[in-house]
PDB file of C-alpha atoms in Angstrom:
ATOM      1  CA  UNK A  11     -25.653 -14.239  11.176  1.00 50.00           C
ATOM      2  CA  UNK A  12     -22.981 -16.652  10.204  1.00 57.00           C
ATOM      3  CA  UNK A  13     -19.880 -15.021  11.422  1.00 80.00           C
ATOM      4  CA  UNK A  14     -16.965 -18.098  12.221  1.00 87.00           C
ATOM      5  CA  UNK A  15     -14.939 -19.417  10.125  1.00 93.00           C
ATOM      6  CA  UNK A  16     -13.454 -16.792   8.548  1.00 95.00           C
ATOM      7  CA  UNK A  17     -10.467 -16.838   6.138  1.00 96.00           C
ATOM      8  CA  UNK A  18      -8.930 -13.383   5.240  1.00 97.00           C
ATOM      9  CA  UNK A  19      -6.575 -12.748   2.629  1.00 97.00           C
ATOM     10  CA  UNK A  20      -4.400  -9.878   1.145  1.00 97.00           C
ATOM     11  CA  UNK A  21      -3.260 -10.844  -2.615  1.00 97.00           C
ATOM     12  CA  UNK A  22      -0.791  -8.179  -3.402  1.00 93.00           C
ATOM     13  CA  UNK A  23       1.439  -7.914  -6.277  1.00 91.00           C
ATOM     14  CA  UNK A  24       3.998  -9.596  -4.809  1.00 92.00           C
ATOM     15  CA  UNK A  25       2.950 -11.786  -2.309  1.00 95.00           C
ATOM     16  CA  UNK A  26      -0.161 -12.993  -1.174  1.00 97.00           C
ATOM     17  CA  UNK A  27      -1.012 -12.666   2.780  1.00 97.00           C
ATOM     18  CA  UNK A  28      -3.858 -15.309   4.613  1.00 97.00           C
ATOM     19  CA  UNK A  29      -5.506 -15.676   8.088  1.00 96.00           C
ATOM     20  CA  UNK A  30      -7.623 -17.519   9.850  1.00 95.00           C
ATOM     21  CA  UNK A  31      -9.932 -16.472  12.301  1.00 93.00           C
ATOM     22  CA  UNK A  32     -13.305 -19.207  13.923  1.00 90.00           C
ATOM     23  CA  UNK A  33     -14.648 -16.569  14.780  1.00 87.00           C
ATOM     24  CA  UNK A  34     -14.859 -12.283  14.493  1.00 85.00           C
ATOM     25  CA  UNK A  35     -14.520 -12.138  18.649  1.00 84.00           C
ATOM     26  CA  UNK A  36     -10.643 -13.992  18.480  1.00 84.00           C
ATOM     27  CA  UNK A  37      -7.737 -11.476  18.405  1.00 79.00           C
ATOM     28  CA  UNK A  38      -5.425 -11.078  15.064  1.00 78.00           C
ATOM     29  CA  UNK A  39      -2.482 -12.895  16.095  1.00 79.00           C
ATOM     30  CA  UNK A  40       0.676 -11.619  12.883  1.00 79.00           C
ATOM     31  CA  UNK A  41       1.825 -15.014  13.823  1.00 84.00           C
ATOM     32  CA  UNK A  42      -0.422 -17.681  11.871  1.00 87.00           C
ATOM     33  CA  UNK A  43       0.110 -15.799   9.027  1.00 93.00           C
ATOM     34  CA  UNK A  44       0.509 -17.219   6.262  1.00 96.00           C
ATOM     35  CA  UNK A  45       2.763 -15.386   3.487  1.00 97.00           C
ATOM     36  CA  UNK A  46       3.327 -17.617  -0.189  1.00 97.00           C
ATOM     37  CA  UNK A  47       5.075 -15.402  -3.095  1.00 96.00           C
ATOM     38  CA  UNK A  48       2.586 -15.153  -6.287  1.00 96.00           C
ATOM     39  CA  UNK A  49       5.469 -15.755  -8.872  1.00 94.00           C
ATOM     40  CA  UNK A  50       4.778 -19.397  -7.403  1.00 96.00           C
ATOM     41  CA  UNK A  51       1.501 -19.069  -8.603  1.00 96.00           C
ATOM     42  CA  UNK A  52      -0.180 -19.533 -12.047  1.00 95.00           C
ATOM     43  CA  UNK A  53      -3.657 -17.901 -10.634  1.00 96.00           C
ATOM     44  CA  UNK A  54      -4.969 -17.230  -6.652  1.00 97.00           C
ATOM     45  CA  UNK A  55      -6.996 -20.005  -6.811  1.00 97.00           C
ATOM     46  CA  UNK A  56      -3.555 -22.289  -6.927  1.00 97.00           C
ATOM     47  CA  UNK A  57      -2.290 -20.609  -4.653  1.00 97.00           C
ATOM     48  CA  UNK A  58      -5.776 -20.473  -2.338  1.00 97.00           C
ATOM     49  CA  UNK A  59      -5.944 -23.977  -2.469  1.00 97.00           C
ATOM     50  CA  UNK A  60      -2.261 -24.804  -0.963  1.00 97.00           C
ATOM     51  CA  UNK A  61      -2.589 -22.589   2.222  1.00 96.00           C
ATOM     52  CA  UNK A  62      -5.921 -24.587   2.670  1.00 96.00           C
ATOM     53  CA  UNK A  63      -3.934 -27.929   2.966  1.00 95.00           C
ATOM     54  CA  UNK A  64      -0.898 -26.840   4.692  1.00 94.00           C
ATOM     55  CA  UNK A  65      -2.767 -24.424   7.089  1.00 93.00           C
ATOM     56  CA  UNK A  66      -4.952 -28.062   7.217  1.00 93.00           C
ATOM     57  CA  UNK A  67      -8.575 -25.675   6.932  1.00 92.00           C
ATOM     58  CA  UNK A  68     -11.378 -27.555   6.614  1.00 87.00           C
ATOM     59  CA  UNK A  69     -14.492 -25.380   8.011  1.00 88.00           C
ATOM     60  CA  UNK A  70     -14.463 -22.720   5.901  1.00 92.00           C
ATOM     61  CA  UNK A  71     -17.618 -20.315   5.709  1.00 94.00           C
ATOM     62  CA  UNK A  72     -16.809 -16.634   5.168  1.00 95.00           C
ATOM     63  CA  UNK A  73     -13.589 -15.568   2.114  1.00 97.00           C
ATOM     64  CA  UNK A  74     -12.609 -11.501   3.239  1.00 97.00           C
ATOM     65  CA  UNK A  75     -10.339 -11.053  -0.460  1.00 98.00           C
ATOM     66  CA  UNK A  76      -8.543  -7.659  -0.383  1.00 97.00           C
ATOM     67  CA  UNK A  77      -6.401  -7.545  -4.073  1.00 96.00           C
ATOM     68  CA  UNK A  78      -4.009  -5.503  -5.664  1.00 93.00           C
ATOM     69  CA  UNK A  79      -5.914  -3.753  -7.987  1.00 92.00           C
ATOM     70  CA  UNK A  80      -9.808  -2.400  -9.279  1.00 94.00           C
ATOM     71  CA  UNK A  81     -12.950  -4.358  -8.123  1.00 95.00           C
ATOM     72  CA  UNK A  82     -16.127  -4.244 -10.810  1.00 95.00           C
ATOM     73  CA  UNK A  83     -19.125  -5.747 -10.171  1.00 95.00           C
ATOM     74  CA  UNK A  84     -17.281  -8.825  -8.029  1.00 95.00           C
ATOM     75  CA  UNK A  85     -14.639  -9.009  -9.992  1.00 96.00           C
ATOM     76  CA  UNK A  86     -11.356  -8.068  -9.925  1.00 94.00           C
ATOM     77  CA  UNK A  87      -8.253  -7.999 -12.687  1.00 90.00           C
ATOM     78  CA  UNK A  88      -5.056  -7.453 -11.286  1.00 90.00           C
ATOM     79  CA  UNK A  89      -2.912  -4.326 -12.052  1.00 82.00           C
ATOM     80  CA  UNK A  90      -0.081  -6.455 -11.705  1.00 84.00           C
ATOM     81  CA  UNK A  91      -0.533 -10.056 -11.979  1.00 87.00           C
ATOM     82  CA  UNK A  92      -1.842 -11.771 -14.348  1.00 87.00           C
ATOM     83  CA  UNK A  93      -4.735 -13.122 -12.149  1.00 94.00           C
ATOM     84  CA  UNK A  94      -9.036 -12.661 -12.778  1.00 95.00           C
ATOM     85  CA  UNK A  95     -10.632 -13.220  -9.899  1.00 97.00           C
ATOM     86  CA  UNK A  96     -14.170 -13.794  -9.243  1.00 97.00           C
ATOM     87  CA  UNK A  97     -15.664 -13.594  -6.439  1.00 97.00           C
ATOM     88  CA  UNK A  98     -19.104 -15.660  -8.020  1.00 97.00           C
ATOM     89  CA  UNK A  99     -16.178 -18.266  -9.284  1.00 97.00           C
ATOM     90  CA  UNK A 100     -14.712 -18.691  -6.204  1.00 97.00           C
ATOM     91  CA  UNK A 101     -17.547 -18.765  -3.793  1.00 97.00           C
ATOM     92  CA  UNK A 102     -19.156 -21.835  -5.992  1.00 97.00           C
ATOM     93  CA  UNK A 103     -14.976 -23.581  -6.413  1.00 96.00           C
ATOM     94  CA  UNK A 104     -14.891 -23.983  -2.324  1.00 96.00           C
ATOM     95  CA  UNK A 105     -18.352 -23.799  -1.556  1.00 95.00           C
ATOM     96  CA  UNK A 106     -18.365 -20.664   0.206  1.00 96.00           C
ATOM     97  CA  UNK A 107     -21.484 -19.434   2.393  1.00 94.00           C
ATOM     98  CA  UNK A 108     -19.959 -16.063   2.247  1.00 95.00           C
ATOM     99  CA  UNK A 109     -17.205 -13.939  -0.120  1.00 97.00           C
ATOM    100  CA  UNK A 110     -15.885 -10.568   0.513  1.00 97.00           C
ATOM    101  CA  UNK A 111     -14.204  -8.487  -2.352  1.00 97.00           C
ATOM    102  CA  UNK A 112     -12.156  -5.087  -2.028  1.00 97.00           C
ATOM    103  CA  UNK A 113      -9.432  -3.498  -3.053  1.00 96.00           C
ATOM    104  CA  UNK A 114      -6.405  -3.997  -1.523  1.00 96.00           C
ATOM    105  CA  UNK A 115      -6.095  -0.003  -0.372  1.00 96.00           C
ATOM    106  CA  UNK A 116     -10.056  -0.111   0.116  1.00 97.00           C
ATOM    107  CA  UNK A 117      -8.766  -2.546   3.143  1.00 97.00           C
ATOM    108  CA  UNK A 118      -6.062  -0.414   4.299  1.00 97.00           C
ATOM    109  CA  UNK A 119      -8.112   2.032   5.472  1.00 97.00           C
ATOM    110  CA  UNK A 120      -9.602   0.543   8.093  1.00 96.00           C
ATOM    111  CA  UNK A 121      -6.609  -0.237   9.887  1.00 96.00           C
ATOM    112  CA  UNK A 122      -6.351   2.633  11.511  1.00 96.00           C
ATOM    113  CA  UNK A 123      -8.926   1.389  14.259  1.00 95.00           C
ATOM    114  CA  UNK A 124      -7.199  -1.802  15.244  1.00 94.00           C
ATOM    115  CA  UNK A 125      -3.607   0.061  15.091  1.00 95.00           C
ATOM    116  CA  UNK A 126      -1.827   0.488  18.353  1.00 93.00           C
ATOM    117  CA  UNK A 127       0.232   2.910  19.228  1.00 92.00           C
ATOM    118  CA  UNK A 128       3.550   1.252  18.753  1.00 95.00           C
ATOM    119  CA  UNK A 129       1.670   0.297  14.773  1.00 96.00           C
ATOM    120  CA  UNK A 130       2.413   3.873  14.467  1.00 97.00           C
ATOM    121  CA  UNK A 131       5.019   6.166  13.607  1.00 96.00           C
ATOM    122  CA  UNK A 132       5.267   9.697  13.060  1.00 97.00           C
ATOM    123  CA  UNK A 133       6.755  11.270  10.638  1.00 97.00           C
ATOM    124  CA  UNK A 134       5.235  14.858  10.910  1.00 97.00           C
ATOM    125  CA  UNK A 135       3.100  15.654  13.703  1.00 96.00           C
ATOM    126  CA  UNK A 136       0.731  18.611  13.740  1.00 96.00           C
ATOM    127  CA  UNK A 137      -2.293  20.000  15.749  1.00 91.00           C
ATOM    128  CA  UNK A 138      -5.451  18.216  16.064  1.00 92.00           C
ATOM    129  CA  UNK A 139      -7.846  20.029  13.107  1.00 94.00           C
ATOM    130  CA  UNK A 140     -10.597  16.905  12.531  1.00 95.00           C
ATOM    131  CA  UNK A 141      -9.959  12.988  12.754  1.00 96.00           C
ATOM    132  CA  UNK A 142     -10.980  12.483   9.238  1.00 97.00           C
ATOM    133  CA  UNK A 143     -11.125  12.644   5.601  1.00 98.00           C
ATOM    134  CA  UNK A 144      -7.308  10.705   6.558  1.00 98.00           C
ATOM    135  CA  UNK A 145      -5.673   9.728   3.242  1.00 98.00           C
ATOM    136  CA  UNK A 146      -4.080   6.026   2.532  1.00 98.00           C
ATOM    137  CA  UNK A 147      -0.420   5.893   0.314  1.00 98.00           C
ATOM    138  CA  UNK A 148       1.315   2.674  -0.307  1.00 97.00           C
ATOM    139  CA  UNK A 149       4.611   2.288  -2.627  1.00 97.00           C
ATOM    140  CA  UNK A 150       4.306  -1.388  -2.773  1.00 93.00           C
ATOM    141  CA  UNK A 151       4.473  -3.629  -6.141  1.00 91.00           C
ATOM    142  CA  UNK A 152       2.826  -0.749  -7.062  1.00 92.00           C
ATOM    143  CA  UNK A 153       1.506   2.620  -5.989  1.00 96.00           C
ATOM    144  CA  UNK A 154      -1.962   2.424  -3.524  1.00 95.00           C
ATOM    145  CA  UNK A 155      -3.847   5.484  -2.705  1.00 96.00           C
ATOM    146  CA  UNK A 156      -7.522   4.947  -0.696  1.00 97.00           C
ATOM    147  CA  UNK A 157      -9.099   7.465   1.681  1.00 97.00           C
ATOM    148  CA  UNK A 158     -11.268   6.949   4.450  1.00 98.00           C
ATOM    149  CA  UNK A 159     -14.246   9.159   5.401  1.00 97.00           C
ATOM    150  CA  UNK A 160     -15.736   8.585   7.657  1.00 96.00           C
ATOM    151  CA  UNK A 161     -16.014   5.072  10.604  1.00 94.00           C
ATOM    152  CA  UNK A 162     -20.517   5.562  12.029  1.00 91.00           C
ATOM    153  CA  UNK A 163     -21.092   4.614   9.091  1.00 93.00           C
ATOM    154  CA  UNK A 164     -18.033   3.023   7.885  1.00 94.00           C
ATOM    155  CA  UNK A 165     -16.809   5.529   4.638  1.00 96.00           C
ATOM    156  CA  UNK A 166     -14.266   4.238   2.464  1.00 96.00           C
ATOM    157  CA  UNK A 167     -12.606   5.720  -1.504  1.00 95.00           C
ATOM    158  CA  UNK A 168     -10.425   2.958  -3.034  1.00 90.00           C
ATOM    159  CA  UNK A 169      -8.906   4.845  -5.341  1.00 92.00           C
ATOM    160  CA  UNK A 170      -6.433   4.413  -8.789  1.00 92.00           C
ATOM    161  CA  UNK A 171      -3.946   7.348  -7.533  1.00 92.00           C
ATOM    162  CA  UNK A 172      -1.475   5.596  -7.980  1.00 93.00           C
ATOM    163  CA  UNK A 173      -1.536   5.837 -11.915  1.00 95.00           C
ATOM    164  CA  UNK A 174      -2.264   9.375 -13.214  1.00 96.00           C
ATOM    165  CA  UNK A 175       0.312  11.278 -15.126  1.00 97.00           C
ATOM    166  CA  UNK A 176       4.220  11.804 -13.600  1.00 97.00           C
ATOM    167  CA  UNK A 177       4.638  15.188 -13.443  1.00 93.00           C
ATOM    168  CA  UNK A 178       8.506  16.100 -13.650  1.00 96.00           C
ATOM    169  CA  UNK A 179       9.664  19.333 -12.188  1.00 96.00           C
ATOM    170  CA  UNK A 180      12.952  19.470 -12.573  1.00 95.00           C
ATOM    171  CA  UNK A 181      15.124  17.952 -16.548  1.00 97.00           C
ATOM    172  CA  UNK A 182      16.005  15.174 -15.620  1.00 97.00           C
ATOM    173  CA  UNK A 183      12.075  13.911 -14.413  1.00 98.00           C
ATOM    174  CA  UNK A 184      11.707  15.094 -17.809  1.00 98.00           C
ATOM    175  CA  UNK A 185      14.102  12.448 -19.461  1.00 98.00           C
ATOM    176  CA  UNK A 186      13.427  10.119 -16.947  1.00 98.00           C
ATOM    177  CA  UNK A 187       9.704   9.734 -18.757  1.00 98.00           C
ATOM    178  CA  UNK A 188      11.603   9.540 -22.251  1.00 98.00           C
ATOM    179  CA  UNK A 189      12.976   6.637 -20.606  1.00 98.00           C
ATOM    180  CA  UNK A 190      10.233   4.987 -19.413  1.00 98.00           C
ATOM    181  CA  UNK A 191       8.287   5.559 -23.106  1.00 97.00           C
ATOM    182  CA  UNK A 192      11.362   4.418 -24.506  1.00 98.00           C
ATOM    183  CA  UNK A 193      11.257   1.037 -22.523  1.00 97.00           C
ATOM    184  CA  UNK A 194       7.314   0.956 -22.919  1.00 97.00           C
ATOM    185  CA  UNK A 195       5.798   1.377 -19.590  1.00 96.00           C
ATOM    186  CA  UNK A 196       3.385   3.406 -18.128  1.00 96.00           C
ATOM    187  CA  UNK A 197       4.390   6.971 -17.698  1.00 97.00           C
ATOM    188  CA  UNK A 198       2.070   7.057 -14.022  1.00 97.00           C
ATOM    189  CA  UNK A 199       3.415   8.170 -10.471  1.00 97.00           C
ATOM    190  CA  UNK A 200       3.247   4.492  -9.726  1.00 97.00           C
ATOM    191  CA  UNK A 201       6.771   3.807 -12.237  1.00 98.00           C
ATOM    192  CA  UNK A 202       7.989   6.590 -10.017  1.00 98.00           C
ATOM    193  CA  UNK A 203       7.239   5.437  -6.506  1.00 98.00           C
ATOM    194  CA  UNK A 204       6.908   2.375  -6.135  1.00 97.00           C
ATOM    195  CA  UNK A 205       9.043  -0.897  -6.215  1.00 96.00           C
ATOM    196  CA  UNK A 206       9.123  -1.270  -9.368  1.00 96.00           C
ATOM    197  CA  UNK A 207      10.144   2.615  -9.818  1.00 98.00           C
ATOM    198  CA  UNK A 208      13.516   2.057  -7.548  1.00 98.00           C
ATOM    199  CA  UNK A 209      14.209  -0.548 -10.631  1.00 98.00           C
ATOM    200  CA  UNK A 210      13.627   2.292 -12.727  1.00 98.00           C
ATOM    201  CA  UNK A 211      15.580   4.750 -11.788  1.00 98.00           C
ATOM    202  CA  UNK A 212      17.976   2.121 -11.100  1.00 98.00           C
ATOM    203  CA  UNK A 213      18.403   1.798 -14.608  1.00 98.00           C
ATOM    204  CA  UNK A 214      17.902   4.891 -15.657  1.00 98.00           C
ATOM    205  CA  UNK A 215      20.760   6.655 -13.743  1.00 98.00           C
ATOM    206  CA  UNK A 216      22.439   3.048 -13.592  1.00 98.00           C
ATOM    207  CA  UNK A 217      21.664   1.334 -16.597  1.00 97.00           C
ATOM    208  CA  UNK A 218      21.554  -1.132 -14.638  1.00 97.00           C
ATOM    209  CA  UNK A 219      18.779  -3.668 -13.833  1.00 96.00           C
ATOM    210  CA  UNK A 220      18.415  -4.691 -10.429  1.00 98.00           C
ATOM    211  CA  UNK A 221      15.395  -5.891  -7.870  1.00 97.00           C
ATOM    212  CA  UNK A 222      13.762  -3.382  -5.288  1.00 97.00           C
ATOM    213  CA  UNK A 223      14.962  -5.820  -2.971  1.00 96.00           C
ATOM    214  CA  UNK A 224      18.642  -5.376  -3.811  1.00 98.00           C
ATOM    215  CA  UNK A 225      18.100  -1.723  -4.287  1.00 98.00           C
ATOM    216  CA  UNK A 226      17.849  -1.351  -0.590  1.00 97.00           C
ATOM    217  CA  UNK A 227      20.655  -3.721   0.369  1.00 97.00           C
ATOM    218  CA  UNK A 228      23.173  -1.342  -1.761  1.00 98.00           C
ATOM    219  CA  UNK A 229      22.097   1.925  -0.420  1.00 97.00           C
ATOM    220  CA  UNK A 230      21.334   0.556   3.552  1.00 96.00           C
ATOM    221  CA  UNK A 231      25.269  -0.984   2.556  1.00 96.00           C
ATOM    222  CA  UNK A 232      26.785   2.705   0.894  1.00 95.00           C
ATOM    223  CA  UNK A 233      26.331   2.320  -3.094  1.00 97.00           C
ATOM    224  CA  UNK A 234      26.538   5.656  -3.351  1.00 97.00           C
ATOM    225  CA  UNK A 235      24.136   4.708  -7.325  1.00 98.00           C
ATOM    226  CA  UNK A 236      21.851   3.059  -4.710  1.00 98.00           C
ATOM    227  CA  UNK A 237      21.229   5.880  -2.573  1.00 98.00           C
ATOM    228  CA  UNK A 238      20.790   8.380  -5.045  1.00 98.00           C
ATOM    229  CA  UNK A 239      17.447   5.757  -5.972  1.00 98.00           C
ATOM    230  CA  UNK A 240      16.702   6.090  -1.948  1.00 98.00           C
ATOM    231  CA  UNK A 241      16.628   9.924  -1.748  1.00 98.00           C
ATOM    232  CA  UNK A 242      14.302  10.201  -5.577  1.00 98.00           C
ATOM    233  CA  UNK A 243      12.042   7.815  -4.015  1.00 98.00           C
ATOM    234  CA  UNK A 244      11.427   9.691  -0.759  1.00 98.00           C
ATOM    235  CA  UNK A 245      12.073  13.622  -2.847  1.00 98.00           C
ATOM    236  CA  UNK A 246       8.213  11.631  -4.933  1.00 98.00           C
ATOM    237  CA  UNK A 247       7.539  10.526  -2.387  1.00 98.00           C
ATOM    238  CA  UNK A 248       7.625  14.176  -0.194  1.00 98.00           C
ATOM    239  CA  UNK A 249       5.608  15.630  -2.964  1.00 98.00           C
ATOM    240  CA  UNK A 250       2.698  13.124  -3.166  1.00 98.00           C
ATOM    241  CA  UNK A 251       2.567  13.212   0.174  1.00 98.00           C
ATOM    242  CA  UNK A 252       2.064  17.555  -0.134  1.00 98.00           C
ATOM    243  CA  UNK A 253      -0.207  16.742  -3.848  1.00 98.00           C
ATOM    244  CA  UNK A 254      -2.756  14.134  -2.096  1.00 98.00           C
ATOM    245  CA  UNK A 255      -2.564  17.669   0.297  1.00 98.00           C
ATOM    246  CA  UNK A 256      -3.412  20.703  -0.926  1.00 98.00           C
ATOM    247  CA  UNK A 257      -6.309  17.968  -3.079  1.00 96.00           C
ATOM    248  CA  UNK A 258      -8.268  16.464  -0.186  1.00 95.00           C
ATOM    249  CA  UNK A 259      -6.933  17.919   3.213  1.00 97.00           C
ATOM    250  CA  UNK A 260      -6.486  14.824   5.199  1.00 98.00           C
ATOM    251  CA  UNK A 261      -6.859  16.930   8.378  1.00 98.00           C
ATOM    252  CA  UNK A 262      -6.523  13.826   9.788  1.00 98.00           C
ATOM    253  CA  UNK A 263      -3.589  12.318   8.339  1.00 98.00           C
ATOM    254  CA  UNK A 264      -1.321  10.453   5.576  1.00 98.00           C
ATOM    255  CA  UNK A 265      -0.878   6.795   6.413  1.00 98.00           C
ATOM    256  CA  UNK A 266       1.804   5.775   4.894  1.00 98.00           C
ATOM    257  CA  UNK A 267       1.730   1.622   4.885  1.00 97.00           C
ATOM    258  CA  UNK A 268       3.861  -1.019   1.854  1.00 95.00           C
ATOM    259  CA  UNK A 269       5.892  -2.932   0.970  1.00 94.00           C
ATOM    260  CA  UNK A 270       9.131  -0.682  -0.052  1.00 96.00           C
ATOM    261  CA  UNK A 271       8.532   1.641   3.357  1.00 96.00           C
ATOM    262  CA  UNK A 272       8.461  -1.297   5.418  1.00 95.00           C
ATOM    263  CA  UNK A 273      11.581  -1.919   4.046  1.00 95.00           C
ATOM    264  CA  UNK A 274      13.115   1.608   3.825  1.00 96.00           C
ATOM    265  CA  UNK A 275      11.947   2.527   7.295  1.00 94.00           C
ATOM    266  CA  UNK A 276      14.929   3.357   8.631  1.00 94.00           C
ATOM    267  CA  UNK A 277      15.902   6.065   5.838  1.00 96.00           C
ATOM    268  CA  UNK A 278      13.251   8.238   7.390  1.00 93.00           C
ATOM    269  CA  UNK A 279      16.082   8.953  10.474  1.00 93.00           C
ATOM    270  CA  UNK A 280      18.419  10.340   7.944  1.00 95.00           C
ATOM    271  CA  UNK A 281      19.002  13.598   7.951  1.00 96.00           C
ATOM    272  CA  UNK A 282      19.585  14.528   4.702  1.00 97.00           C
ATOM    273  CA  UNK A 283      16.141  12.050   3.706  1.00 97.00           C
ATOM    274  CA  UNK A 284      14.135  13.427   5.871  1.00 96.00           C
ATOM    275  CA  UNK A 285      15.273  17.615   4.957  1.00 97.00           C
ATOM    276  CA  UNK A 286      14.504  15.761   1.264  1.00 98.00           C
ATOM    277  CA  UNK A 287      10.933  14.580   2.613  1.00 98.00           C
ATOM    278  CA  UNK A 288       9.687  17.721   3.877  1.00 98.00           C
ATOM    279  CA  UNK A 289      11.604  19.726   1.088  1.00 97.00           C
ATOM    280  CA  UNK A 290       9.145  18.379  -1.147  1.00 98.00           C
ATOM    281  CA  UNK A 291       6.199  17.884   1.123  1.00 98.00           C
ATOM    282  CA  UNK A 292       6.654  22.133   1.755  1.00 98.00           C
ATOM    283  CA  UNK A 293       6.185  22.255  -2.308  1.00 96.00           C
ATOM    284  CA  UNK A 294       4.693  25.472  -2.868  1.00 95.00           C
ATOM    285  CA  UNK A 295       5.025  28.359   0.750  1.00 94.00           C
ATOM    286  CA  UNK A 296       1.818  29.784   0.148  1.00 96.00           C
ATOM    287  CA  UNK A 297       0.124  26.616   0.743  1.00 97.00           C
ATOM    288  CA  UNK A 298       2.220  26.840   4.765  1.00 97.00           C
ATOM    289  CA  UNK A 299      -0.224  27.330   6.921  1.00 96.00           C
ATOM    290  CA  UNK A 300      -2.682  24.442   5.644  1.00 97.00           C
ATOM    291  CA  UNK A 301       0.052  21.473   5.401  1.00 98.00           C
ATOM    292  CA  UNK A 302       1.079  22.831   9.259  1.00 97.00           C
ATOM    293  CA  UNK A 303      -2.114  20.903  10.170  1.00 97.00           C
ATOM    294  CA  UNK A 304      -1.833  17.554   8.161  1.00 98.00           C
ATOM    295  CA  UNK A 305      -0.333  14.671  10.572  1.00 98.00           C
ATOM    296  CA  UNK A 306       1.830  12.118   8.688  1.00 98.00           C
ATOM    297  CA  UNK A 307       1.980   8.462  10.262  1.00 98.00           C
ATOM    298  CA  UNK A 308       4.230   5.633   8.824  1.00 98.00           C
ATOM    299  CA  UNK A 309       2.522   2.307   9.895  1.00 98.00           C
ATOM    300  CA  UNK A 310       4.379  -0.088  11.423  1.00 97.00           C
ATOM    301  CA  UNK A 311       2.606  -2.988  11.582  1.00 95.00           C
ATOM    302  CA  UNK A 312       3.599  -5.804   9.546  1.00 94.00           C
ATOM    303  CA  UNK A 313      -0.027  -6.779   7.873  1.00 95.00           C
ATOM    304  CA  UNK A 314      -2.129  -3.996   8.108  1.00 96.00           C
ATOM    305  CA  UNK A 315      -4.117  -5.173   5.406  1.00 96.00           C
ATOM    306  CA  UNK A 316      -6.006  -8.536   7.139  1.00 96.00           C
ATOM    307  CA  UNK A 317      -5.621  -6.115   9.755  1.00 94.00           C
ATOM    308  CA  UNK A 318      -7.983  -3.740   8.086  1.00 95.00           C
ATOM    309  CA  UNK A 319     -10.499  -5.848   6.490  1.00 94.00           C
ATOM    310  CA  UNK A 320     -11.504  -7.119  10.487  1.00 92.00           C
ATOM    311  CA  UNK A 321     -12.935  -3.038  11.305  1.00 92.00           C
ATOM    312  CA  UNK A 322     -15.155  -3.355   7.099  1.00 94.00           C
ATOM    313  CA  UNK A 323     -16.224  -7.392   8.172  1.00 92.00           C
ATOM    314  CA  UNK A 324     -17.247  -5.932  11.206  1.00 89.00           C
ATOM    315  CA  UNK A 325     -19.143  -3.247  10.327  1.00 90.00           C
ATOM    316  CA  UNK A 326     -20.803  -5.439   7.203  1.00 89.00           C
ATOM    317  CA  UNK A 327     -21.392  -7.933   9.329  1.00 84.00           C
ATOM    318  CA  UNK A 328     -24.103  -6.359  12.252  1.00 71.00           C
TER     319      UNK A 328
END
């Protein structure tokens, strides 16, 4: 079976990332990954063509695409980007021998088998109960969620759990829902716990619109309003981890990833932020015995979706 000239793509709401492997035995090297801002392109075909040209790739047999949106019957409409991707059309246009199209969090779930110890930062350790299930939560442009059920056979459950209704627990959160409605935005977790969520909370608190990266930098420099947003983010992150824990009982661990946490990882070192996260993770005292058994990790690898795709490719190309 043909297993050479492989391109793996991670197509997110903000960026597209590609890596080329001569074959499945090639080691993944982050230095060979190319990253593109999606706002500069009108379609996946356009950014992919740019990548092939810049990387000088002529031989391309297998394309594995992980995209930020639900994949149904070989087609995907990216949730936070107006791109429609059809596996059949991409295969025909770029003359590929094989193509795989999956959800990006589905691909992310496969990365744990290839991560080194240095790629993981323990946020919460726990006594070992069992390896599975594992949960993956990724606040990026949107909010991704998936579940790894087993390795042999490889079973992964994709999810659009970022789009469940946001459930307010205090007065300001009820007011925040009114703010979202007034702005004609979905009243979902994704609008509260993501890069866009950072912007929403900053606007809600201050009446000023800023990009997520601007808010992050202001928080790092000590701006009070921006730091308030970051505290809210970690409060909701802890609560969402609680909800996942009591829903799935992921004794194999909760793995946190995504561009927002990549930018905010140092805030976990702040005692105030750390305490806010865990105060909300231990949301209900009666569940404490269960919650104590669930470890939480922060993924530090810069391209975990691309890495996870390798696990899935190995499984599918056996």
